[in-house]
Structure formats: structure tokens, C-alpha cells
């Protein structure tokens, strides 16, 4: 049971609101020492774990970068740009973003996401297209953001399976091969194309209906 001291240190440290990184390091050292490892062995284990999983830090790095851009007016610029475009609507913005996500995912490029695109760019652009420089009701604004998030989910989910090296297809192939039913990745990717097209058509209809509903809400609010 003494080897669980690291868990206790993490729980107590976070409850007392100590520095999370320091708490985790202390917990790691305590667990290693109790487990019979020397100080240098613990350091080596921590270093190897960091080097092996260093790619995970890329996601963490995007958050402060997006925060700095937002602080310097990224959302306002995106909203103002779309507000000046004639014919731009919230639904069309989401539709174009979904198409962009499907196409990039289909060739194996992950160039979007909720923290990097939807929150700082797509959602403000959709709000700007709807408000045209005015203020939106908080409830309507939340609906716009939710719809923008759904565009990301639709595009990513139904686009990535077209790429033959995607994790989803490889997982399916592995399971099918082990079950004695070998499948071809290229053929699986081709079968995903009609699904992606249907998903885009249905999402486009949903975004169009949202435009109509949001327009009615704005007119009702103006009256």
C-alpha cells in the first residue's frame, strides 16, 4: 500500500492548490523511491517518459498561442471580416468549414479542431455573419457556437475515414483480419466517400434551417 503514496500526494497537492507540475514531480519521485529506485533512476525514467511522449506537448502549446492571438483581437478581426461580406450567413460559414475539414482529413491533414479553429475563428465568423456588426442575444450566440462545434465534429468524423492510413480504418482492418475476414484499406476508404457526401448534404440542410431559424429570432427580437 505504501507504493500508492504518489496518489495521495497528487490528491493532497491539488486540493491545496499547489503547482500541478511540482505536485506530479514530487509524486513521481516518491513513488519511485518507495518502489526501490534510486534518485538517478527516477530522473532517467521521467526523462525517458518526456522524450517518448514529447509530441503530446504540441497540443498544450496551441492553447497559449491561441490565447495570445485572441488577446490581440483575432476573434474581433474574424467577426469583422465576415460582417463585411455580402451574402455571408452563419450557416454558410459552417458549411464551408465542414467541407474544408472533410477535404483535409480525407488526405490525412489535421488542420482544424475546436481549440485552434472553431473557438477563435469559425464561431466568431459565424456570429459576425449573423449579427452584421450588432449584438447577439446570449442564447442565440450559444446556439451559433454549438452549431460551429458540430461542423467540426461532422467534418472530422466523416472525413478522416476516407484517408486509408487513418486510425479508424487501421483498427477496423486489424479486427477484421484477426477474425479471418481480410479487407482492403483502399476499398474501405472508397466506401467512406458516399457516407461523407451524405453527411455533408444533411449537415448543409441543418445549417440552412439554422439560418432560417436564427433570422426569425433576430426579426422577433427587433420587433
Short mmCIF file of C-alpha atoms in Angstrom, two decimals:
data_model
loop_
_atom_site.label_atom_id
_atom_site.label_comp_id
_atom_site.label_asym_id
_atom_site.label_seq_id
_atom_site.Cartn_x
_atom_site.Cartn_y
_atom_site.Cartn_z
CA UNK A 1 0.00 0.00 0.00
CA UNK A 2 2.94 2.33 0.64
CA UNK A 3 3.58 2.38 -3.11
CA UNK A 4 0.32 4.33 -3.52
CA UNK A 5 1.86 7.30 -1.73
CA UNK A 6 2.12 9.07 -5.11
CA UNK A 7 -1.65 9.06 -5.48
CA UNK A 8 -2.04 10.57 -2.02
CA UNK A 9 0.50 13.28 -2.83
CA UNK A 10 -1.33 14.18 -6.05
CA UNK A 11 -4.74 14.36 -4.36
CA UNK A 12 -3.48 16.40 -1.40
CA UNK A 13 -1.36 18.68 -3.57
CA UNK A 14 -4.20 19.50 -5.94
CA UNK A 15 -6.63 20.03 -3.07
CA UNK A 16 -4.21 22.53 -1.54
CA UNK A 17 -3.79 24.13 -4.99
CA UNK A 18 -0.05 23.69 -5.17
CA UNK A 19 1.71 23.94 -8.53
CA UNK A 20 0.40 20.91 -10.51
CA UNK A 21 3.74 20.25 -12.23
CA UNK A 22 5.58 20.31 -8.91
CA UNK A 23 2.98 18.02 -7.33
CA UNK A 24 3.30 15.47 -10.14
CA UNK A 25 7.10 15.53 -9.98
CA UNK A 26 7.11 15.03 -6.21
CA UNK A 27 4.60 12.22 -6.54
CA UNK A 28 6.73 10.57 -9.21
CA UNK A 29 9.88 10.81 -7.11
CA UNK A 30 8.09 9.50 -4.01
CA UNK A 31 6.64 6.55 -5.91
CA UNK A 32 9.99 5.70 -7.47
CA UNK A 33 11.90 5.91 -4.20
CA UNK A 34 9.33 3.80 -2.36
CA UNK A 35 9.46 1.28 -5.21
CA UNK A 36 13.21 0.80 -4.74
CA UNK A 37 14.53 3.09 -7.45
CA UNK A 38 17.42 5.45 -6.86
CA UNK A 39 17.21 9.23 -7.49
CA UNK A 40 19.08 8.96 -10.80
CA UNK A 41 16.87 6.09 -11.92
CA UNK A 42 13.78 8.17 -11.21
CA UNK A 43 15.20 11.09 -13.18
CA UNK A 44 16.05 8.79 -16.06
CA UNK A 45 12.53 7.33 -16.07
CA UNK A 46 10.98 10.81 -16.06
CA UNK A 47 13.28 11.94 -18.86
CA UNK A 48 12.53 8.90 -21.00
CA UNK A 49 8.79 9.38 -20.48
CA UNK A 50 9.05 13.04 -21.51
CA UNK A 51 11.08 12.30 -24.64
CA UNK A 52 8.84 9.39 -25.65
CA UNK A 53 5.64 11.46 -25.28
CA UNK A 54 7.00 14.87 -26.24
CA UNK A 55 4.52 15.11 -29.14
CA UNK A 56 1.76 15.42 -26.53
CA UNK A 57 3.10 18.86 -25.60
CA UNK A 58 2.19 20.18 -29.06
CA UNK A 59 -1.49 20.22 -28.08
CA UNK A 60 -0.67 22.10 -24.87
CA UNK A 61 1.39 24.67 -26.79
CA UNK A 62 -1.55 25.58 -29.03
CA UNK A 63 -3.57 26.87 -26.07
CA UNK A 64 -1.27 29.79 -25.06
CA UNK A 65 -0.69 30.65 -28.73
CA UNK A 66 -4.43 30.90 -29.38
CA UNK A 67 -4.81 32.85 -26.13
CA UNK A 68 -2.24 35.43 -27.26
CA UNK A 69 -3.90 35.77 -30.66
CA UNK A 70 -7.30 36.26 -29.06
CA UNK A 71 -5.88 38.86 -26.72
CA UNK A 72 -4.68 40.82 -29.74
CA UNK A 73 -8.05 40.74 -31.49
CA UNK A 74 -8.19 37.52 -33.52
CA UNK A 75 -11.90 36.95 -32.80
CA UNK A 76 -12.81 40.58 -33.47
CA UNK A 77 -10.92 40.57 -36.78
CA UNK A 78 -12.59 37.33 -37.90
CA UNK A 79 -16.03 38.63 -36.94
CA UNK A 80 -15.47 41.99 -38.61
CA UNK A 81 -14.18 40.40 -41.82
CA UNK A 82 -17.25 38.21 -42.30
CA UNK A 83 -19.62 41.01 -41.31
CA UNK A 84 -18.38 43.00 -44.31
CA UNK A 85 -19.07 40.19 -46.80
CA UNK A 86 -22.35 40.33 -48.69
CA UNK A 87 -24.32 37.10 -48.72
CA UNK A 88 -22.38 35.58 -45.85
CA UNK A 89 -24.51 33.71 -43.32
CA UNK A 90 -23.68 31.70 -40.25
CA UNK A 91 -24.82 28.51 -41.93
CA UNK A 92 -22.66 29.10 -44.99
CA UNK A 93 -19.62 29.76 -42.84
CA UNK A 94 -20.15 26.48 -41.01
CA UNK A 95 -20.84 24.66 -44.27
CA UNK A 96 -17.58 25.85 -45.81
CA UNK A 97 -15.64 24.94 -42.69
CA UNK A 98 -17.13 21.46 -42.65
CA UNK A 99 -16.19 20.97 -46.30
CA UNK A 100 -12.68 22.20 -45.53
CA UNK A 101 -12.37 19.70 -42.66
CA UNK A 102 -13.65 16.82 -44.76
CA UNK A 103 -11.23 17.53 -47.60
CA UNK A 104 -8.20 17.98 -45.39
CA UNK A 105 -9.00 14.90 -43.30
CA UNK A 106 -9.52 12.89 -46.48
CA UNK A 107 -5.85 13.48 -47.41
CA UNK A 108 -4.57 12.96 -43.88
CA UNK A 109 -4.09 16.61 -42.84
CA UNK A 110 -5.34 17.64 -39.41
CA UNK A 111 -5.62 21.39 -39.90
CA UNK A 112 -8.57 22.14 -37.66
CA UNK A 113 -10.01 21.49 -34.25
CA UNK A 114 -12.13 23.03 -31.53
CA UNK A 115 -9.38 24.99 -29.70
CA UNK A 116 -7.42 26.02 -32.80
CA UNK A 117 -10.15 26.87 -35.32
CA UNK A 118 -13.71 26.68 -34.02
CA UNK A 119 -13.49 28.82 -30.89
CA UNK A 120 -11.15 31.58 -32.13
CA UNK A 121 -12.11 31.74 -35.82
CA UNK A 122 -15.15 29.79 -37.05
CA UNK A 123 -17.57 30.64 -34.24
CA UNK A 124 -16.75 34.41 -34.31
CA UNK A 125 -17.06 34.41 -38.11
CA UNK A 126 -20.48 32.73 -37.88
CA UNK A 127 -21.59 35.19 -35.19
CA UNK A 128 -20.36 38.09 -37.29
CA UNK A 129 -22.21 36.84 -40.35
CA UNK A 130 -25.39 36.64 -38.31
CA UNK A 131 -25.12 39.86 -36.33
CA UNK A 132 -23.65 42.05 -39.11
CA UNK A 133 -21.84 44.16 -36.56
CA UNK A 134 -24.60 44.15 -33.95
CA UNK A 135 -25.02 42.30 -30.68
CA UNK A 136 -26.49 38.81 -30.45
CA UNK A 137 -28.70 37.50 -27.70
CA UNK A 138 -26.62 35.24 -25.39
CA UNK A 139 -28.87 32.26 -26.10
CA UNK A 140 -28.57 32.74 -29.86
CA UNK A 141 -24.83 33.20 -29.53
CA UNK A 142 -24.57 29.90 -27.68
CA UNK A 143 -26.56 28.20 -30.44
CA UNK A 144 -24.19 29.57 -33.06
CA UNK A 145 -21.18 28.28 -31.17
CA UNK A 146 -22.77 24.87 -30.72
CA UNK A 147 -23.52 24.64 -34.43
CA UNK A 148 -19.95 25.67 -35.25
CA UNK A 149 -18.68 22.91 -32.98
CA UNK A 150 -20.95 20.43 -34.75
CA UNK A 151 -19.43 21.44 -38.11
CA UNK A 152 -16.04 20.43 -36.74
CA UNK A 153 -17.37 17.11 -35.47
CA UNK A 154 -19.14 16.27 -38.73
CA UNK A 155 -16.21 17.19 -40.92
CA UNK A 156 -13.60 15.39 -38.86
CA UNK A 157 -15.63 12.24 -38.21
CA UNK A 158 -16.90 11.66 -41.74
CA UNK A 159 -13.74 12.88 -43.48
CA UNK A 160 -10.99 11.00 -41.66
CA UNK A 161 -12.22 7.53 -42.68
CA UNK A 162 -11.58 8.37 -46.34
CA UNK A 163 -7.85 8.51 -45.57
CA UNK A 164 -6.50 4.97 -45.89
CA UNK A 165 -3.94 5.43 -43.09
CA UNK A 166 -6.41 6.80 -40.53
CA UNK A 167 -6.52 5.15 -37.13
CA UNK A 168 -10.16 4.18 -37.53
CA UNK A 169 -9.63 2.25 -40.77
CA UNK A 170 -6.48 0.58 -39.47
CA UNK A 171 -8.34 -0.53 -36.35
CA UNK A 172 -11.18 -1.99 -38.42
CA UNK A 173 -8.73 -3.75 -40.72
CA UNK A 174 -6.86 -5.25 -37.76
CA UNK A 175 -10.05 -6.57 -36.18
CA UNK A 176 -11.37 -7.97 -39.46
CA UNK A 177 -8.06 -9.61 -40.34
CA UNK A 178 -7.86 -11.28 -36.94
CA UNK A 179 -11.42 -12.54 -37.39
CA UNK A 180 -10.43 -14.19 -40.66
CA UNK A 181 -12.07 -11.65 -42.97
CA UNK A 182 -9.25 -9.73 -44.70
CA UNK A 183 -10.26 -6.34 -46.07
CA UNK A 184 -8.58 -3.82 -48.36
CA UNK A 185 -7.86 -0.34 -46.99
CA UNK A 186 -8.34 1.37 -50.35
CA UNK A 187 -11.73 -0.22 -50.82
CA UNK A 188 -12.75 0.71 -47.26
CA UNK A 189 -11.77 4.32 -47.94
CA UNK A 190 -13.84 4.38 -51.11
CA UNK A 191 -16.87 3.10 -49.22
CA UNK A 192 -16.50 6.03 -46.82
CA UNK A 193 -16.90 8.58 -49.65
CA UNK A 194 -20.70 8.19 -50.12
CA UNK A 195 -21.14 8.42 -46.36
CA UNK A 196 -19.13 11.64 -46.26
CA UNK A 197 -21.18 13.10 -49.14
CA UNK A 198 -24.47 12.22 -47.44
CA UNK A 199 -23.24 13.64 -44.15
CA UNK A 200 -22.29 16.91 -45.84
CA UNK A 201 -25.69 17.16 -47.56
CA UNK A 202 -27.57 16.54 -44.31
CA UNK A 203 -25.37 18.97 -42.39
CA UNK A 204 -25.81 21.61 -45.10
CA UNK A 205 -29.59 21.26 -44.76
CA UNK A 206 -29.27 21.58 -41.00
CA UNK A 207 -27.14 24.72 -41.32
CA UNK A 208 -29.66 26.21 -43.78
CA UNK A 209 -32.52 25.54 -41.38
CA UNK A 210 -30.48 27.16 -38.63
CA UNK A 211 -30.07 30.28 -40.77
CA UNK A 212 -33.84 30.49 -41.21
CA UNK A 213 -34.47 29.94 -37.50
CA UNK A 214 -31.85 32.48 -36.46
CA UNK A 215 -33.26 35.04 -38.89
CA UNK A 216 -36.72 34.63 -37.38
CA UNK A 217 -35.27 35.04 -33.89
CA UNK A 218 -33.50 38.23 -34.90
CA UNK A 219 -36.62 39.67 -36.51
CA UNK A 220 -38.69 38.77 -33.46
CA UNK A 221 -36.10 40.41 -31.21
CA UNK A 222 -36.05 43.52 -33.38
CA UNK A 223 -39.78 43.85 -33.11
#
